[in-house]
PDB file of C-alpha atoms in Angstrom:
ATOM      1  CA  UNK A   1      -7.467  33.098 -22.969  1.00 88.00           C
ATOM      2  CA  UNK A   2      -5.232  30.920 -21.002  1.00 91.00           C
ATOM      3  CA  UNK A   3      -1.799  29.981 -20.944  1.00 92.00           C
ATOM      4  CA  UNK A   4      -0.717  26.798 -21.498  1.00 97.00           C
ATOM      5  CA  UNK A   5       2.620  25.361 -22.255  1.00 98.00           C
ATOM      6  CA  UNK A   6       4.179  22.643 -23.371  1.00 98.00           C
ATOM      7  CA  UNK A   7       7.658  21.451 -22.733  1.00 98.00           C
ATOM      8  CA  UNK A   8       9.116  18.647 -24.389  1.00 97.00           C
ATOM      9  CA  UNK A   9      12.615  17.826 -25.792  1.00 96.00           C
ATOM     10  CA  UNK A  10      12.656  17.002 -29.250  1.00 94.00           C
ATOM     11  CA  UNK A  11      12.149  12.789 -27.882  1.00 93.00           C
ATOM     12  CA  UNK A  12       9.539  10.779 -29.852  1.00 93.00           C
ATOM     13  CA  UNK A  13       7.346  10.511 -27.374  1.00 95.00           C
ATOM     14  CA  UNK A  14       7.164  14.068 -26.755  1.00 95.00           C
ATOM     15  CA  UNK A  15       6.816  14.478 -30.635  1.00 95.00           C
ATOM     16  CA  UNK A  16       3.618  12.778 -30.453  1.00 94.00           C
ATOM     17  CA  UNK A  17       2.401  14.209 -27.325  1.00 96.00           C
ATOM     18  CA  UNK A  18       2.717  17.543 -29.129  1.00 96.00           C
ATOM     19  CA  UNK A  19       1.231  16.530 -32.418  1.00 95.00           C
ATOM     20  CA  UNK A  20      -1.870  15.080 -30.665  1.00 95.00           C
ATOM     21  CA  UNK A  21      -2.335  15.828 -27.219  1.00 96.00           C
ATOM     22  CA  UNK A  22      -1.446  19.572 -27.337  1.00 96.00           C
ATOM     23  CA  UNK A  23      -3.052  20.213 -30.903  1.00 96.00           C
ATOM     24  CA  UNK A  24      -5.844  19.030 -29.035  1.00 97.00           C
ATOM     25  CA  UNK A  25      -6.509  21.821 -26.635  1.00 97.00           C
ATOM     26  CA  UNK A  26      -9.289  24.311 -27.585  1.00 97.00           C
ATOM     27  CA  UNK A  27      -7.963  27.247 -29.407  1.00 96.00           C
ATOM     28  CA  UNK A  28     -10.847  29.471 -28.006  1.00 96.00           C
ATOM     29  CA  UNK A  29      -9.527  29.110 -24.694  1.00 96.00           C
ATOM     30  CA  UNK A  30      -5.904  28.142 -24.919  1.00 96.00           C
ATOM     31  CA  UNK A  31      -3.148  29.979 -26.568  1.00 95.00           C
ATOM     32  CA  UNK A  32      -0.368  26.931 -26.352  1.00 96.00           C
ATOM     33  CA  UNK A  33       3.282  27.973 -26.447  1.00 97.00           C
ATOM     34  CA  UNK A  34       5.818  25.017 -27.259  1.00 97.00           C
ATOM     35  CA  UNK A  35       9.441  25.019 -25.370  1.00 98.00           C
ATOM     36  CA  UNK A  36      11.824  22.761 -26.357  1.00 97.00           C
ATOM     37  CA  UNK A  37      14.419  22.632 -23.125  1.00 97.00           C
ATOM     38  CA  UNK A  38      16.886  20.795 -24.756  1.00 95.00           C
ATOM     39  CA  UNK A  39      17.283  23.776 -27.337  1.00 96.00           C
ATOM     40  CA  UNK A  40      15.985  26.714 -24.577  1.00 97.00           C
ATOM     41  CA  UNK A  41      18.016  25.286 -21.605  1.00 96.00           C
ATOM     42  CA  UNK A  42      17.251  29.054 -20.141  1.00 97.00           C
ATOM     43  CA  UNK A  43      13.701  27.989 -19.364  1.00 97.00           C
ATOM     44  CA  UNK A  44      14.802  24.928 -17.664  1.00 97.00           C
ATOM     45  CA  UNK A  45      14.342  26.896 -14.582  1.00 97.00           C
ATOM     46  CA  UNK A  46      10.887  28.100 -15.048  1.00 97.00           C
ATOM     47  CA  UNK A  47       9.876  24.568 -16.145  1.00 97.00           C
ATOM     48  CA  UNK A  48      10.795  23.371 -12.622  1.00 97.00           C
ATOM     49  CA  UNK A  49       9.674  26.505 -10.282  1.00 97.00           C
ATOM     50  CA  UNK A  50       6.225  24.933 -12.061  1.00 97.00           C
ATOM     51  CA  UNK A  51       6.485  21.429 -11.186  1.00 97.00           C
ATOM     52  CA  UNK A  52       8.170  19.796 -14.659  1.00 98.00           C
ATOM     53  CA  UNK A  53      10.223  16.569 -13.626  1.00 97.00           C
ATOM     54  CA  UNK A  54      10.334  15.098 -17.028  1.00 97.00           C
ATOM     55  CA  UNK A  55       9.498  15.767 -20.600  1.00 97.00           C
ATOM     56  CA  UNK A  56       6.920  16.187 -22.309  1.00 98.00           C
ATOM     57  CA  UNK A  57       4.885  17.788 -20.223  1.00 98.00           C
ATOM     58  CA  UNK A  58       1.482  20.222 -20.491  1.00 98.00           C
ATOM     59  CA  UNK A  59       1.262  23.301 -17.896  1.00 97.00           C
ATOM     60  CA  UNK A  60      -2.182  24.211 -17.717  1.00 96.00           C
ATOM     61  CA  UNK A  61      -3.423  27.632 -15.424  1.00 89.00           C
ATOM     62  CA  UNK A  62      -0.304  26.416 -13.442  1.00 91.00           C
ATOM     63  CA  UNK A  63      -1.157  23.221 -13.127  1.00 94.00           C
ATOM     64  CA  UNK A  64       1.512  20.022 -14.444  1.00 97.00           C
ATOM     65  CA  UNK A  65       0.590  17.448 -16.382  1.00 98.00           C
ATOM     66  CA  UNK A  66       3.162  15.142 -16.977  1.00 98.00           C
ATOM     67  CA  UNK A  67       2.541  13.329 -20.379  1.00 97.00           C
ATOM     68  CA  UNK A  68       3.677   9.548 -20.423  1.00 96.00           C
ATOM     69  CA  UNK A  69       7.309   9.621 -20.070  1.00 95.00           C
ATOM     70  CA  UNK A  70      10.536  10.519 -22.274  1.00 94.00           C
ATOM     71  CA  UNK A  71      12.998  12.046 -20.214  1.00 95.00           C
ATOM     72  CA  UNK A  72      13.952  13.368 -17.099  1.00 96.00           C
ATOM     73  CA  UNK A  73      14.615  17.299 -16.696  1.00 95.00           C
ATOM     74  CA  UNK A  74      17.803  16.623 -14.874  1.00 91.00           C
ATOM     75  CA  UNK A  75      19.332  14.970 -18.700  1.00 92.00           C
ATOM     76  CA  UNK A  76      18.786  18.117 -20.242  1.00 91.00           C
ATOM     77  CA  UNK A  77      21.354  20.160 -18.364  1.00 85.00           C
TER      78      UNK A  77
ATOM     79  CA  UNK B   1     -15.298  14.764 -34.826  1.00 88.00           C
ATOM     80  CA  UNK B   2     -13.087  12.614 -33.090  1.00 91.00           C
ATOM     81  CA  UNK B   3     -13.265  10.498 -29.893  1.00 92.00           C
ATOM     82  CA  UNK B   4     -11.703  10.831 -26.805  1.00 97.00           C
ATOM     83  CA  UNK B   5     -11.730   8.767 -24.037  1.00 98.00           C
ATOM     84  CA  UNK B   6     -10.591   9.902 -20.105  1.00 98.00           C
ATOM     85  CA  UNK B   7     -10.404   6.436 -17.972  1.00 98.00           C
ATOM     86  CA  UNK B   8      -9.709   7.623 -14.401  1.00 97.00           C
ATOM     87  CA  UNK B   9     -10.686   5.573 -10.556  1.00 96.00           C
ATOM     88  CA  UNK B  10     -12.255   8.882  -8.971  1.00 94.00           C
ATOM     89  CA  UNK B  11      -8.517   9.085  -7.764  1.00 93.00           C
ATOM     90  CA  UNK B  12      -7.815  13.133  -6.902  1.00 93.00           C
ATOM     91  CA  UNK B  13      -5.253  12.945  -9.564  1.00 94.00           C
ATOM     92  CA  UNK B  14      -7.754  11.334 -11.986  1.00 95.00           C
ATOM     93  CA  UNK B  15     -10.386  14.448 -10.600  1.00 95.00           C
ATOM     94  CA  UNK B  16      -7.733  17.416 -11.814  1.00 94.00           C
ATOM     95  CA  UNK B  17      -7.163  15.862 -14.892  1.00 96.00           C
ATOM     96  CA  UNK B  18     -10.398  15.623 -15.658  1.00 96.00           C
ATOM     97  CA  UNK B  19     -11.202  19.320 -14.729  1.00 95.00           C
ATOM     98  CA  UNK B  20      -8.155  20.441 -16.179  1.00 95.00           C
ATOM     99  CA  UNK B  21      -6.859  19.068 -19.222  1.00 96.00           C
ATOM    100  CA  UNK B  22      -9.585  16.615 -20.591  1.00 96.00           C
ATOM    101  CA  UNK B  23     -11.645  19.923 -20.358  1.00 96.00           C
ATOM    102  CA  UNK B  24      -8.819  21.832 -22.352  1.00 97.00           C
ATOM    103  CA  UNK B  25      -9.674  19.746 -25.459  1.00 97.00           C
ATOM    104  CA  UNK B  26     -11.705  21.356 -28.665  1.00 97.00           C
ATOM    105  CA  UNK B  27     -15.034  20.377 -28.301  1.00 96.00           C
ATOM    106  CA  UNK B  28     -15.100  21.904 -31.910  1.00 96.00           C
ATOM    107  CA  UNK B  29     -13.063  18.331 -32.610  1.00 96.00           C
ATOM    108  CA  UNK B  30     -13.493  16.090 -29.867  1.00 96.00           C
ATOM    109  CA  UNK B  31     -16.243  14.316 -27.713  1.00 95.00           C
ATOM    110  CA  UNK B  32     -15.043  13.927 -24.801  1.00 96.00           C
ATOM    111  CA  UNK B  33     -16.513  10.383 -22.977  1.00 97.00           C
ATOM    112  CA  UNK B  34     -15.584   9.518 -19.533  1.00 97.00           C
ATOM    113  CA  UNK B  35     -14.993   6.400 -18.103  1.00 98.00           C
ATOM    114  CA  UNK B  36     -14.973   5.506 -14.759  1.00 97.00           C
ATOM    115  CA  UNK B  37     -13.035   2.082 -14.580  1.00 97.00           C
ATOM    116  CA  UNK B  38     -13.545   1.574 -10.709  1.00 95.00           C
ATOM    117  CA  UNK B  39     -17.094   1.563 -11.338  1.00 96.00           C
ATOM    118  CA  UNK B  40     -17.616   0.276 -14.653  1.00 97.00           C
ATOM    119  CA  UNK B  41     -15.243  -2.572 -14.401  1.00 96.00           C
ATOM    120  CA  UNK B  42     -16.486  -4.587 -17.800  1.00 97.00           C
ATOM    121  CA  UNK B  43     -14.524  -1.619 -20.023  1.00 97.00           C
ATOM    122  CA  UNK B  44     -11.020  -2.733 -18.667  1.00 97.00           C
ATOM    123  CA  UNK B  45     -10.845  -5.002 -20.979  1.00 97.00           C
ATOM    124  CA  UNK B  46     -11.391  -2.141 -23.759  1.00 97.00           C
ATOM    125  CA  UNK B  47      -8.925   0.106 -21.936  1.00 97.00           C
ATOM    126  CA  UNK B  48      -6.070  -2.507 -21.609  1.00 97.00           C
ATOM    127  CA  UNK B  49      -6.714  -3.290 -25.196  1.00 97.00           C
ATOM    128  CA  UNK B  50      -6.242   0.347 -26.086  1.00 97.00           C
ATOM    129  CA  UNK B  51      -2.722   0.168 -24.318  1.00 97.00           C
ATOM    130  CA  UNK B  52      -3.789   2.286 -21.227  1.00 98.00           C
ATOM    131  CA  UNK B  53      -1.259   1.074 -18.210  1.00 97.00           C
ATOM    132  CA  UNK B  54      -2.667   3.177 -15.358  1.00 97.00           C
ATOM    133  CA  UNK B  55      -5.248   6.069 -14.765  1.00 97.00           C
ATOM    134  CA  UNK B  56      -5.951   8.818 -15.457  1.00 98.00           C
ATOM    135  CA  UNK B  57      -5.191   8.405 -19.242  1.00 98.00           C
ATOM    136  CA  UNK B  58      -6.371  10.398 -22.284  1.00 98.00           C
ATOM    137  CA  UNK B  59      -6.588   8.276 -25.389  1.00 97.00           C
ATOM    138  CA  UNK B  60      -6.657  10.471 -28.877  1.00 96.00           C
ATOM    139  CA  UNK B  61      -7.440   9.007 -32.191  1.00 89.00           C
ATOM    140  CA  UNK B  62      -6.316   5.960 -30.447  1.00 91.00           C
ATOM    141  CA  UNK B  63      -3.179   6.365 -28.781  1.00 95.00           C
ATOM    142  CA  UNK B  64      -2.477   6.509 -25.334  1.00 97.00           C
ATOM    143  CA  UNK B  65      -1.178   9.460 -22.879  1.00 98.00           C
ATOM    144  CA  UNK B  66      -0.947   8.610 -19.189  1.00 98.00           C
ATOM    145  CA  UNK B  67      -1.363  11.701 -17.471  1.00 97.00           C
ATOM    146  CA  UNK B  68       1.050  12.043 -14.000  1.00 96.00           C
ATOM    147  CA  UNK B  69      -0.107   8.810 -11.709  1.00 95.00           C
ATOM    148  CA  UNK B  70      -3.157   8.166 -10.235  1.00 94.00           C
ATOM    149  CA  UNK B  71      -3.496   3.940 -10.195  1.00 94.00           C
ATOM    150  CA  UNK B  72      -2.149   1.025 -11.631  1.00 95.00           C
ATOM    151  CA  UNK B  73      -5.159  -0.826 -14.071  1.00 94.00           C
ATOM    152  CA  UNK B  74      -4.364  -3.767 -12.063  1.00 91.00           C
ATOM    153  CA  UNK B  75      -5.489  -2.308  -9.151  1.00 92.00           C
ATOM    154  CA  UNK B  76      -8.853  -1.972 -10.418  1.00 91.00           C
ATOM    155  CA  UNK B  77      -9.728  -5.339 -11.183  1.00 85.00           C
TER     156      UNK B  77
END
């Protein structure tokens, strides 16, 4: 099982994002955690040791994926 | 079973997506197709229609997530 996680901050676009693109993953080989860093500002860190510029954004085996656009990281703090 | 469409150039950016997260998705719900719009040129038209701006992008159930930045569509034609 993998990690993967998705950050996002509560914006519409990142609403759908979650709703579609991370419901999407397999649940046989991802186990998908969902951070909201507008809420979780404490992860804000984490989110960009791994790469995160803006929200929403997928971090798969470490990797960034950064979903369409609905805000920069640097609003959030 | 729904459909999912990856249009990517061959662009390295396009290539991790494609390993990475268009391989994340259920294949319990999805089929994944893969279109490569350098080379198959006649399904821009299909892609632009579908709202995709630049590649890689993942469309779900019909709507559109550009995934980081590979290419701009227009550079394709």
């Amino acid at each position: 099982m993998s990690n993967a996680i998705f950050y996002h901050a509560g914006c519409p676009v990142c609403v759908e994002a979650e709703r579609n693109l991370a419901a999407a993953l397999d649940p046989a080989r991802f186990s998908v955690e969902v951070v909201h860093l507008g809420e979780s500002k404490e992860r804000l860190p984490e989110a960009e040791a791994a790469g995160v510029h803006s929200v929403p954004a997928l971090v798969l085996d470490g990797q960034v994926f950064h979903i369409n656009y609905g805000a920069d990281l640097v609003a959030l703090k």
